[in-house]
JSON list of C-alpha atoms in Angstrom, two decimals:
[
{"chain": "A", "resi": 184, "resn": "ALA", "atom": "CA", "xyz": [176.11, 237.41, 20.14]},
{"chain": "A", "resi": 185, "resn": "LEU", "atom": "CA", "xyz": [174.72, 238.38, 23.56]},
{"chain": "A", "resi": 186, "resn": "ASN", "atom": "CA", "xyz": [172.81, 235.10, 23.76]},
{"chain": "A", "resi": 187, "resn": "CYS", "atom": "CA", "xyz": [175.97, 233.12, 22.95]},
{"chain": "A", "resi": 188, "resn": "ILE", "atom": "CA", "xyz": [177.77, 234.87, 25.80]},
{"chain": "A", "resi": 189, "resn": "LEU", "atom": "CA", "xyz": [174.90, 234.01, 28.12]},
{"chain": "A", "resi": 190, "resn": "TRP", "atom": "CA", "xyz": [175.08, 230.33, 27.10]},
{"chain": "A", "resi": 191, "resn": "TRP", "atom": "CA", "xyz": [178.84, 230.40, 27.71]},
{"chain": "A", "resi": 192, "resn": "ILE", "atom": "CA", "xyz": [178.26, 231.65, 31.26]},
{"chain": "A", "resi": 193, "resn": "ALA", "atom": "CA", "xyz": [175.22, 229.57, 32.18]},
{"chain": "A", "resi": 194, "resn": "GLY", "atom": "CA", "xyz": [176.40, 226.26, 30.72]},
{"chain": "A", "resi": 195, "resn": "PRO", "atom": "CA", "xyz": [179.38, 225.54, 33.00]},
{"chain": "A", "resi": 196, "resn": "SER", "atom": "CA", "xyz": [178.75, 227.64, 36.10]},
{"chain": "A", "resi": 197, "resn": "LYS", "atom": "CA", "xyz": [175.36, 229.34, 36.53]},
{"chain": "A", "resi": 198, "resn": "PRO", "atom": "CA", "xyz": [172.27, 227.10, 36.41]},
{"chain": "A", "resi": 199, "resn": "GLN", "atom": "CA", "xyz": [170.16, 230.01, 37.64]},
{"chain": "A", "resi": 200, "resn": "LEU", "atom": "CA", "xyz": [170.57, 231.57, 34.17]},
{"chain": "A", "resi": 201, "resn": "ALA", "atom": "CA", "xyz": [169.67, 228.46, 32.16]},
{"chain": "A", "resi": 202, "resn": "TYR", "atom": "CA", "xyz": [166.02, 229.45, 31.68]},
{"chain": "A", "resi": 203, "resn": "HIS", "atom": "CA", "xyz": [166.98, 232.85, 30.28]},
{"chain": "A", "resi": 204, "resn": "CYS", "atom": "CA", "xyz": [169.19, 231.07, 27.74]},
{"chain": "A", "resi": 205, "resn": "ALA", "atom": "CA", "xyz": [166.35, 228.80, 26.62]},
{"chain": "A", "resi": 206, "resn": "SER", "atom": "CA", "xyz": [163.69, 231.51, 26.49]},
{"chain": "A", "resi": 207, "resn": "THR", "atom": "CA", "xyz": [165.81, 234.07, 24.62]},
{"chain": "A", "resi": 208, "resn": "SER", "atom": "CA", "xyz": [167.06, 231.45, 22.15]},
{"chain": "A", "resi": 209, "resn": "ALA", "atom": "CA", "xyz": [163.44, 230.78, 21.20]},
{"chain": "A", "resi": 210, "resn": "LYS", "atom": "CA", "xyz": [163.13, 234.42, 20.11]},
{"chain": "A", "resi": 211, "resn": "LEU", "atom": "CA", "xyz": [166.27, 234.70, 17.97]},
{"chain": "A", "resi": 212, "resn": "SER", "atom": "CA", "xyz": [164.43, 234.80, 14.65]},
{"chain": "A", "resi": 213, "resn": "GLY", "atom": "CA", "xyz": [162.20, 237.64, 15.85]},
{"chain": "A", "resi": 214, "resn": "ALA", "atom": "CA", "xyz": [164.27, 239.35, 18.54]},
{"chain": "A", "resi": 215, "resn": "THR", "atom": "CA", "xyz": [163.58, 243.00, 19.33]},
{"chain": "A", "resi": 216, "resn": "LYS", "atom": "CA", "xyz": [165.59, 245.83, 20.85]},
{"chain": "A", "resi": 217, "resn": "GLY", "atom": "CA", "xyz": [163.76, 245.09, 24.08]},
{"chain": "A", "resi": 218, "resn": "ASP", "atom": "CA", "xyz": [165.07, 241.52, 24.03]},
{"chain": "A", "resi": 219, "resn": "ALA", "atom": "CA", "xyz": [168.62, 242.79, 23.49]},
{"chain": "A", "resi": 220, "resn": "LYS", "atom": "CA", "xyz": [168.29, 245.22, 26.39]},
{"chain": "A", "resi": 221, "resn": "PHE", "atom": "CA", "xyz": [166.96, 242.42, 28.60]},
{"chain": "A", "resi": 222, "resn": "LEU", "atom": "CA", "xyz": [169.93, 240.20, 27.70]},
{"chain": "A", "resi": 223, "resn": "TYR", "atom": "CA", "xyz": [172.33, 243.02, 28.45]},
{"chain": "A", "resi": 224, "resn": "ARG", "atom": "CA", "xyz": [170.78, 243.50, 31.91]},
{"chain": "A", "resi": 225, "resn": "VAL", "atom": "CA", "xyz": [171.02, 239.76, 32.61]},
{"chain": "A", "resi": 226, "resn": "LEU", "atom": "CA", "xyz": [174.70, 239.74, 31.61]},
{"chain": "A", "resi": 227, "resn": "GLU", "atom": "CA", "xyz": [175.47, 242.79, 33.76]},
{"chain": "A", "resi": 228, "resn": "LYS", "atom": "CA", "xyz": [173.80, 241.08, 36.73]},
{"chain": "A", "resi": 229, "resn": "ALA", "atom": "CA", "xyz": [175.72, 237.86, 36.04]},
{"chain": "A", "resi": 230, "resn": "LYS", "atom": "CA", "xyz": [179.00, 239.77, 35.94]},
{"chain": "A", "resi": 231, "resn": "ALA", "atom": "CA", "xyz": [178.34, 241.12, 39.42]},
{"chain": "A", "resi": 232, "resn": "ASP", "atom": "CA", "xyz": [177.32, 237.72, 40.81]},
{"chain": "A", "resi": 233, "resn": "ARG", "atom": "CA", "xyz": [180.32, 236.05, 42.47]},
{"chain": "A", "resi": 234, "resn": "THR", "atom": "CA", "xyz": [178.54, 232.80, 43.31]},
{"chain": "A", "resi": 235, "resn": "CYS", "atom": "CA", "xyz": [180.89, 229.79, 43.37]},
{"chain": "A", "resi": 236, "resn": "ILE", "atom": "CA", "xyz": [180.00, 226.11, 43.09]},
{"chain": "A", "resi": 237, "resn": "LYS", "atom": "CA", "xyz": [181.24, 224.10, 46.06]},
{"chain": "A", "resi": 238, "resn": "TYR", "atom": "CA", "xyz": [182.00, 220.40, 45.67]},
{"chain": "A", "resi": 239, "resn": "SER", "atom": "CA", "xyz": [182.09, 218.52, 48.97]},
{"chain": "A", "resi": 240, "resn": "ASN", "atom": "CA", "xyz": [183.54, 215.18, 49.98]},
{"chain": "A", "resi": 241, "resn": "LEU", "atom": "CA", "xyz": [180.53, 212.85, 49.79]},
{"chain": "A", "resi": 242, "resn": "GLY", "atom": "CA", "xyz": [182.25, 209.95, 51.49]},
{"chain": "A", "resi": 243, "resn": "PRO", "atom": "CA", "xyz": [182.35, 206.34, 50.22]},
{"chain": "A", "resi": 244, "resn": "VAL", "atom": "CA", "xyz": [181.10, 205.95, 46.64]},
{"chain": "A", "resi": 245, "resn": "GLN", "atom": "CA", "xyz": [178.82, 203.08, 47.60]},
{"chain": "A", "resi": 246, "resn": "ASP", "atom": "CA", "xyz": [176.84, 205.46, 49.83]},
{"chain": "A", "resi": 247, "resn": "TRP", "atom": "CA", "xyz": [176.12, 208.02, 47.10]},
{"chain": "A", "resi": 248, "resn": "ARG", "atom": "CA", "xyz": [172.67, 208.62, 45.61]},
{"chain": "A", "resi": 249, "resn": "TYR", "atom": "CA", "xyz": [171.71, 210.23, 42.32]},
{"chain": "A", "resi": 250, "resn": "GLU", "atom": "CA", "xyz": [168.94, 212.83, 42.35]},
{"chain": "A", "resi": 251, "resn": "ILE", "atom": "CA", "xyz": [167.12, 214.44, 39.44]},
{"chain": "A", "resi": 252, "resn": "PHE", "atom": "CA", "xyz": [164.69, 217.29, 40.11]},
{"chain": "A", "resi": 253, "resn": "VAL", "atom": "CA", "xyz": [162.37, 218.05, 37.19]},
{"chain": "A", "resi": 254, "resn": "ASP", "atom": "CA", "xyz": [159.89, 220.81, 36.48]},
{"chain": "A", "resi": 255, "resn": "ALA", "atom": "CA", "xyz": [157.83, 222.25, 33.63]},
{"chain": "A", "resi": 256, "resn": "SER", "atom": "CA", "xyz": [155.81, 225.41, 33.12]},
{"chain": "A", "resi": 257, "resn": "PRO", "atom": "CA", "xyz": [154.02, 227.36, 30.39]},
{"chain": "A", "resi": 258, "resn": "GLY", "atom": "CA", "xyz": [156.07, 230.03, 28.68]},
{"chain": "A", "resi": 259, "resn": "LYS", "atom": "CA", "xyz": [154.98, 233.59, 27.93]},
{"chain": "A", "resi": 260, "resn": "SER", "atom": "CA", "xyz": [156.31, 234.07, 24.41]},
{"chain": "A", "resi": 261, "resn": "ARG", "atom": "CA", "xyz": [153.45, 232.12, 22.84]},
{"chain": "A", "resi": 262, "resn": "VAL", "atom": "CA", "xyz": [150.20, 230.69, 24.17]},
{"chain": "A", "resi": 263, "resn": "TYR", "atom": "CA", "xyz": [151.20, 227.03, 24.19]},
{"chain": "A", "resi": 264, "resn": "ASP", "atom": "CA", "xyz": [154.95, 227.30, 24.71]},
{"chain": "A", "resi": 265, "resn": "SER", "atom": "CA", "xyz": [156.19, 225.08, 27.53]},
{"chain": "A", "resi": 266, "resn": "TYR", "atom": "CA", "xyz": [159.59, 224.87, 29.15]},
{"chain": "A", "resi": 267, "resn": "THR", "atom": "CA", "xyz": [161.07, 221.86, 30.90]},
{"chain": "A", "resi": 268, "resn": "GLY", "atom": "CA", "xyz": [164.00, 221.84, 33.26]},
{"chain": "A", "resi": 269, "resn": "GLU", "atom": "CA", "xyz": [166.09, 219.49, 35.31]},
{"chain": "A", "resi": 270, "resn": "ILE", "atom": "CA", "xyz": [168.97, 219.73, 37.77]},
{"chain": "A", "resi": 271, "resn": "CYS", "atom": "CA", "xyz": [170.95, 216.72, 38.95]},
{"chain": "A", "resi": 272, "resn": "PHE", "atom": "CA", "xyz": [172.92, 216.05, 42.12]},
{"chain": "A", "resi": 273, "resn": "LEU", "atom": "CA", "xyz": [175.08, 213.40, 43.72]},
{"chain": "A", "resi": 274, "resn": "THR", "atom": "CA", "xyz": [174.21, 213.19, 47.42]},
{"chain": "A", "resi": 275, "resn": "SER", "atom": "CA", "xyz": [175.70, 211.68, 50.55]},
{"chain": "A", "resi": 276, "resn": "LYS", "atom": "CA", "xyz": [174.18, 210.03, 53.61]},
{"chain": "A", "resi": 277, "resn": "LYS", "atom": "CA", "xyz": [174.84, 213.25, 55.51]},
{"chain": "A", "resi": 278, "resn": "GLY", "atom": "CA", "xyz": [172.64, 215.24, 53.15]},
{"chain": "A", "resi": 279, "resn": "LEU", "atom": "CA", "xyz": [175.37, 217.00, 51.18]},
{"chain": "A", "resi": 280, "resn": "ARG", "atom": "CA", "xyz": [174.64, 217.64, 47.50]},
{"chain": "A", "resi": 281, "resn": "ASN", "atom": "CA", "xyz": [177.06, 218.21, 44.63]},
{"chain": "A", "resi": 282, "resn": "VAL", "atom": "CA", "xyz": [175.45, 219.57, 41.46]},
{"chain": "A", "resi": 283, "resn": "ILE", "atom": "CA", "xyz": [176.63, 217.72, 38.35]},
{"chain": "A", "resi": 284, "resn": "SER", "atom": "CA", "xyz": [174.37, 218.91, 35.52]},
{"chain": "A", "resi": 285, "resn": "TRP", "atom": "CA", "xyz": [171.39, 221.09, 34.63]},
{"chain": "A", "resi": 286, "resn": "LYS", "atom": "CA", "xyz": [169.26, 221.86, 31.61]},
{"chain": "A", "resi": 287, "resn": "SER", "atom": "CA", "xyz": [166.45, 224.16, 30.53]},
{"chain": "A", "resi": 288, "resn": "SER", "atom": "CA", "xyz": [164.71, 223.79, 27.18]},
{"chain": "A", "resi": 289, "resn": "LYS", "atom": "CA", "xyz": [161.57, 224.75, 25.27]},
{"chain": "A", "resi": 290, "resn": "LEU", "atom": "CA", "xyz": [159.47, 221.88, 24.00]},
{"chain": "A", "resi": 291, "resn": "ASP", "atom": "CA", "xyz": [159.59, 221.59, 20.20]},
{"chain": "A", "resi": 292, "resn": "ILE", "atom": "CA", "xyz": [155.98, 220.39, 20.08]},
{"chain": "A", "resi": 293, "resn": "PRO", "atom": "CA", "xyz": [153.50, 222.44, 22.15]},
{"chain": "A", "resi": 294, "resn": "VAL", "atom": "CA", "xyz": [151.41, 220.65, 24.77]},
{"chain": "A", "resi": 295, "resn": "ALA", "atom": "CA", "xyz": [147.89, 221.49, 25.89]},
{"chain": "A", "resi": 296, "resn": "THR", "atom": "CA", "xyz": [148.28, 221.25, 29.67]},
{"chain": "A", "resi": 297, "resn": "PRO", "atom": "CA", "xyz": [150.96, 221.75, 32.35]},
{"chain": "A", "resi": 298, "resn": "LEU", "atom": "CA", "xyz": [150.57, 218.09, 33.32]},
{"chain": "A", "resi": 299, "resn": "GLU", "atom": "CA", "xyz": [151.62, 216.99, 29.83]},
{"chain": "A", "resi": 300, "resn": "ALA", "atom": "CA", "xyz": [154.66, 219.24, 30.08]},
{"chain": "A", "resi": 301, "resn": "GLU", "atom": "CA", "xyz": [155.52, 217.66, 33.45]},
{"chain": "A", "resi": 302, "resn": "ALA", "atom": "CA", "xyz": [155.17, 214.24, 31.84]},
{"chain": "A", "resi": 303, "resn": "GLU", "atom": "CA", "xyz": [157.56, 215.30, 29.08]},
{"chain": "A", "resi": 304, "resn": "ALA", "atom": "CA", "xyz": [160.08, 216.47, 31.69]},
{"chain": "A", "resi": 305, "resn": "LEU", "atom": "CA", "xyz": [159.79, 213.11, 33.44]},
{"chain": "A", "resi": 306, "resn": "LEU", "atom": "CA", "xyz": [160.48, 211.23, 30.20]},
{"chain": "A", "resi": 307, "resn": "MET", "atom": "CA", "xyz": [163.59, 213.33, 29.55]},
{"chain": "A", "resi": 308, "resn": "ALA", "atom": "CA", "xyz": [164.80, 212.69, 33.09]},
{"chain": "A", "resi": 309, "resn": "HIS", "atom": "CA", "xyz": [164.21, 208.96, 32.65]},
{"chain": "A", "resi": 310, "resn": "SER", "atom": "CA", "xyz": [166.55, 208.91, 29.66]},
{"chain": "A", "resi": 311, "resn": "LYS", "atom": "CA", "xyz": [169.26, 210.79, 31.58]},
{"chain": "A", "resi": 312, "resn": "LEU", "atom": "CA", "xyz": [168.83, 208.52, 34.60]},
{"chain": "A", "resi": 313, "resn": "LYS", "atom": "CA", "xyz": [169.30, 205.35, 32.54]},
{"chain": "A", "resi": 314, "resn": "ASN", "atom": "CA", "xyz": [172.44, 206.74, 30.90]},
{"chain": "A", "resi": 315, "resn": "PHE", "atom": "CA", "xyz": [173.94, 207.93, 34.18]},
{"chain": "A", "resi": 316, "resn": "LYS", "atom": "CA", "xyz": [173.29, 204.63, 35.97]},
{"chain": "A", "resi": 317, "resn": "TYR", "atom": "CA", "xyz": [174.97, 202.78, 33.10]},
{"chain": "A", "resi": 318, "resn": "PHE", "atom": "CA", "xyz": [177.98, 205.12, 33.20]},
{"chain": "A", "resi": 319, "resn": "PHE", "atom": "CA", "xyz": [178.26, 204.87, 37.00]},
{"chain": "A", "resi": 320, "resn": "ASN", "atom": "CA", "xyz": [178.09, 201.09, 36.91]},
{"chain": "A", "resi": 321, "resn": "GLU", "atom": "CA", "xyz": [180.76, 200.91, 34.20]},
{"chain": "A", "resi": 322, "resn": "THR", "atom": "CA", "xyz": [183.04, 203.22, 36.20]},
{"chain": "A", "resi": 323, "resn": "PHE", "atom": "CA", "xyz": [182.55, 201.97, 39.77]},
{"chain": "A", "resi": 324, "resn": "ASN", "atom": "CA", "xyz": [180.77, 198.63, 39.27]},
{"chain": "A", "resi": 325, "resn": "ILE", "atom": "CA", "xyz": [177.97, 199.95, 41.51]},
{"chain": "A", "resi": 326, "resn": "ASP", "atom": "CA", "xyz": [174.25, 200.16, 40.77]},
{"chain": "A", "resi": 327, "resn": "ILE", "atom": "CA", "xyz": [173.67, 203.60, 42.26]},
{"chain": "A", "resi": 328, "resn": "ALA", "atom": "CA", "xyz": [170.38, 204.32, 44.00]},
{"chain": "A", "resi": 329, "resn": "ALA", "atom": "CA", "xyz": [168.39, 207.16, 42.44]},
{"chain": "A", "resi": 330, "resn": "ASP", "atom": "CA", "xyz": [165.48, 209.48, 43.15]},
{"chain": "A", "resi": 331, "resn": "LEU", "atom": "CA", "xyz": [163.38, 211.37, 40.60]},
{"chain": "A", "resi": 332, "resn": "TYR", "atom": "CA", "xyz": [161.63, 214.41, 42.10]},
{"chain": "A", "resi": 333, "resn": "THR", "atom": "CA", "xyz": [158.56, 216.14, 40.68]},
{"chain": "A", "resi": 334, "resn": "ASP", "atom": "CA", "xyz": [156.39, 218.89, 42.14]},
{"chain": "A", "resi": 335, "resn": "SER", "atom": "CA", "xyz": [153.37, 217.66, 40.18]},
{"chain": "A", "resi": 336, "resn": "LYS", "atom": "CA", "xyz": [151.07, 215.92, 42.67]},
{"chain": "A", "resi": 337, "resn": "SER", "atom": "CA", "xyz": [148.94, 214.57, 39.84]},
{"chain": "A", "resi": 338, "resn": "LEU", "atom": "CA", "xyz": [151.85, 212.98, 37.97]},
{"chain": "A", "resi": 339, "resn": "HIS", "atom": "CA", "xyz": [153.29, 211.56, 41.18]},
{"chain": "A", "resi": 340, "resn": "SER", "atom": "CA", "xyz": [149.99, 210.05, 42.32]},
{"chain": "A", "resi": 341, "resn": "HIS", "atom": "CA", "xyz": [149.23, 208.55, 38.88]},
{"chain": "A", "resi": 342, "resn": "THR", "atom": "CA", "xyz": [152.66, 206.92, 38.72]},
{"chain": "A", "resi": 343, "resn": "ASN", "atom": "CA", "xyz": [152.47, 205.45, 42.20]},
{"chain": "A", "resi": 344, "resn": "SER", "atom": "CA", "xyz": [148.87, 204.19, 41.90]},
{"chain": "A", "resi": 345, "resn": "ASP", "atom": "CA", "xyz": [147.33, 201.21, 40.12]},
{"chain": "A", "resi": 346, "resn": "ASN", "atom": "CA", "xyz": [145.25, 203.40, 37.79]},
{"chain": "A", "resi": 347, "resn": "SER", "atom": "CA", "xyz": [146.59, 203.20, 34.22]},
{"chain": "A", "resi": 348, "resn": "ALA", "atom": "CA", "xyz": [143.78, 205.08, 32.43]},
{"chain": "A", "resi": 349, "resn": "GLN", "atom": "CA", "xyz": [145.00, 208.43, 31.13]},
{"chain": "A", "resi": 350, "resn": "LYS", "atom": "CA", "xyz": [143.34, 210.90, 28.78]},
{"chain": "A", "resi": 351, "resn": "SER", "atom": "CA", "xyz": [146.67, 211.94, 27.26]},
{"chain": "A", "resi": 352, "resn": "ARG", "atom": "CA", "xyz": [148.95, 209.50, 25.46]},
{"chain": "A", "resi": 353, "resn": "LYS", "atom": "CA", "xyz": [152.00, 211.48, 26.58]},
{"chain": "A", "resi": 354, "resn": "ILE", "atom": "CA", "xyz": [150.97, 211.26, 30.24]},
{"chain": "A", "resi": 355, "resn": "ALA", "atom": "CA", "xyz": [150.21, 207.55, 29.88]},
{"chain": "A", "resi": 356, "resn": "VAL", "atom": "CA", "xyz": [153.64, 206.90, 28.35]},
{"chain": "A", "resi": 357, "resn": "ALA", "atom": "CA", "xyz": [155.37, 208.87, 31.12]},
{"chain": "A", "resi": 358, "resn": "VAL", "atom": "CA", "xyz": [153.46, 207.00, 33.83]},
{"chain": "A", "resi": 359, "resn": "ILE", "atom": "CA", "xyz": [154.15, 203.58, 32.32]},
{"chain": "A", "resi": 360, "resn": "THR", "atom": "CA", "xyz": [157.82, 204.44, 31.76]},
{"chain": "A", "resi": 361, "resn": "ALA", "atom": "CA", "xyz": [158.29, 205.62, 35.35]},
{"chain": "A", "resi": 362, "resn": "ARG", "atom": "CA", "xyz": [156.55, 202.52, 36.71]},
{"chain": "A", "resi": 363, "resn": "LYS", "atom": "CA", "xyz": [158.68, 200.22, 34.55]},
{"chain": "A", "resi": 364, "resn": "LEU", "atom": "CA", "xyz": [161.84, 202.00, 35.69]},
{"chain": "A", "resi": 365, "resn": "MET", "atom": "CA", "xyz": [160.96, 201.54, 39.35]},
{"chain": "A", "resi": 366, "resn": "GLU", "atom": "CA", "xyz": [160.08, 197.89, 38.77]},
{"chain": "A", "resi": 367, "resn": "GLU", "atom": "CA", "xyz": [163.30, 197.13, 36.88]},
{"chain": "A", "resi": 368, "resn": "ASP", "atom": "CA", "xyz": [165.52, 199.12, 39.23]},
{"chain": "A", "resi": 369, "resn": "GLY", "atom": "CA", "xyz": [164.55, 198.32, 42.79]},
{"chain": "A", "resi": 370, "resn": "ASN", "atom": "CA", "xyz": [166.64, 201.26, 43.99]},
{"chain": "A", "resi": 371, "resn": "THR", "atom": "CA", "xyz": [164.93, 203.97, 41.91]},
{"chain": "A", "resi": 372, "resn": "ARG", "atom": "CA", "xyz": [162.05, 206.03, 43.32]},
{"chain": "A", "resi": 373, "resn": "LEU", "atom": "CA", "xyz": [159.73, 208.75, 42.05]},
{"chain": "A", "resi": 374, "resn": "ARG", "atom": "CA", "xyz": [159.22, 211.25, 44.86]},
{"chain": "A", "resi": 375, "resn": "PHE", "atom": "CA", "xyz": [157.15, 214.38, 45.36]},
{"chain": "A", "resi": 376, "resn": "THR", "atom": "CA", "xyz": [158.55, 217.70, 46.50]},
{"chain": "A", "resi": 377, "resn": "GLU", "atom": "CA", "xyz": [156.84, 221.04, 47.04]},
{"chain": "A", "resi": 378, "resn": "GLY", "atom": "CA", "xyz": [157.35, 223.63, 44.34]},
{"chain": "A", "resi": 379, "resn": "ALA", "atom": "CA", "xyz": [159.12, 225.97, 46.76]},
{"chain": "A", "resi": 380, "resn": "LYS", "atom": "CA", "xyz": [161.61, 223.19, 47.56]},
{"chain": "A", "resi": 381, "resn": "ASN", "atom": "CA", "xyz": [162.25, 222.17, 43.96]},
{"chain": "A", "resi": 382, "resn": "PRO", "atom": "CA", "xyz": [165.60, 223.52, 42.67]},
{"chain": "A", "resi": 383, "resn": "ALA", "atom": "CA", "xyz": [164.46, 222.81, 39.09]},
{"chain": "A", "resi": 384, "resn": "ASP", "atom": "CA", "xyz": [161.82, 225.53, 39.44]},
{"chain": "A", "resi": 385, "resn": "ILE", "atom": "CA", "xyz": [164.33, 228.15, 38.33]},
{"chain": "A", "resi": 386, "resn": "MET", "atom": "CA", "xyz": [164.96, 226.17, 35.13]},
{"chain": "A", "resi": 387, "resn": "THR", "atom": "CA", "xyz": [161.42, 226.85, 33.88]},
{"chain": "A", "resi": 388, "resn": "LYS", "atom": "CA", "xyz": [160.46, 230.28, 35.20]},
{"chain": "A", "resi": 389, "resn": "GLY", "atom": "CA", "xyz": [162.13, 233.63, 34.79]},
{"chain": "A", "resi": 390, "resn": "THR", "atom": "CA", "xyz": [160.49, 234.87, 37.99]},
{"chain": "A", "resi": 391, "resn": "ALA", "atom": "CA", "xyz": [161.61, 231.97, 40.22]},
{"chain": "A", "resi": 392, "resn": "ASN", "atom": "CA", "xyz": [163.59, 232.78, 43.36]},
{"chain": "A", "resi": 393, "resn": "PRO", "atom": "CA", "xyz": [167.28, 231.83, 42.83]},
{"chain": "A", "resi": 394, "resn": "GLU", "atom": "CA", "xyz": [167.94, 231.60, 46.58]},
{"chain": "A", "resi": 395, "resn": "LEU", "atom": "CA", "xyz": [167.44, 227.83, 46.78]},
{"chain": "A", "resi": 396, "resn": "VAL", "atom": "CA", "xyz": [169.83, 226.99, 43.94]},
{"chain": "A", "resi": 397, "resn": "THR", "atom": "CA", "xyz": [172.38, 229.58, 45.08]},
{"chain": "A", "resi": 398, "resn": "GLU", "atom": "CA", "xyz": [172.37, 228.09, 48.58]},
{"chain": "A", "resi": 399, "resn": "LEU", "atom": "CA", "xyz": [172.89, 224.58, 47.21]},
{"chain": "A", "resi": 400, "resn": "LEU", "atom": "CA", "xyz": [175.73, 225.70, 44.95]},
{"chain": "A", "resi": 401, "resn": "GLN", "atom": "CA", "xyz": [177.58, 227.55, 47.70]},
{"chain": "A", "resi": 402, "resn": "THR", "atom": "CA", "xyz": [177.11, 225.16, 50.63]},
{"chain": "A", "resi": 403, "resn": "GLY", "atom": "CA", "xyz": [175.88, 221.81, 49.31]},
{"chain": "A", "resi": 404, "resn": "ARG", "atom": "CA", "xyz": [172.90, 222.11, 51.66]},
{"chain": "A", "resi": 405, "resn": "SER", "atom": "CA", "xyz": [169.59, 223.97, 51.77]},
{"chain": "A", "resi": 406, "resn": "LYS", "atom": "CA", "xyz": [167.62, 225.14, 54.78]},
{"chain": "A", "resi": 407, "resn": "ILE", "atom": "CA", "xyz": [164.69, 225.71, 52.44]},
{"chain": "A", "resi": 408, "resn": "MET", "atom": "CA", "xyz": [164.60, 222.05, 51.37]},
{"chain": "A", "resi": 409, "resn": "THR", "atom": "CA", "xyz": [165.02, 220.67, 54.88]},
{"chain": "A", "resi": 410, "resn": "GLY", "atom": "CA", "xyz": [162.52, 223.06, 56.41]},
{"chain": "A", "resi": 411, "resn": "THR", "atom": "CA", "xyz": [165.04, 224.49, 58.91]},
{"chain": "A", "resi": 412, "resn": "ARG", "atom": "CA", "xyz": [165.04, 227.99, 57.46]},
{"chain": "A", "resi": 413, "resn": "ASN", "atom": "CA", "xyz": [164.55, 230.75, 60.06]}
]
């Protein structure tokens, strides 16, 4: 019951709690009193958090961009558990961001390395990107420009290089898929961002600093991401 309440809160209004939903859901069949106490503390903290989501005027629709930040990390509940996360924004030329969706989930099939988990996150984001671009085009008759962000230097460099040889089939599929997407859609890019500037980081780690996401939700901007933080 506590986990259902947490999902009810995190789903529509608090992306900073999405990872806790995913990680505690994975323990439902073997939950302990400690897990229940942890959930209760999270809910008490959420009740005291008055963070609001601000939606700004982004200007003309034809100037909007679609951004998806993805991340993945090993979990702690089991040796090979991995969590993937994504958070999506519509952005303006002036740098304003409106959050439109977020997700945190545990991979059903364990992976051997963090890079494979990052590749899985990229594949999930690719599917969402294709669906959103189709929806946006049907609604506004505009092929919206899009950016996929990853904080994996290895995955980014493999995708943007001519080297197609990969030890892992999952990584190879992710690289080929990302390349094909960028070739088909001339206005889609795969970009690298530092882990500290990736708002999806909080979707995959219980210890991540919520300051970046909170700042984006409340103001539509982030001094952390632009490097102007004092």
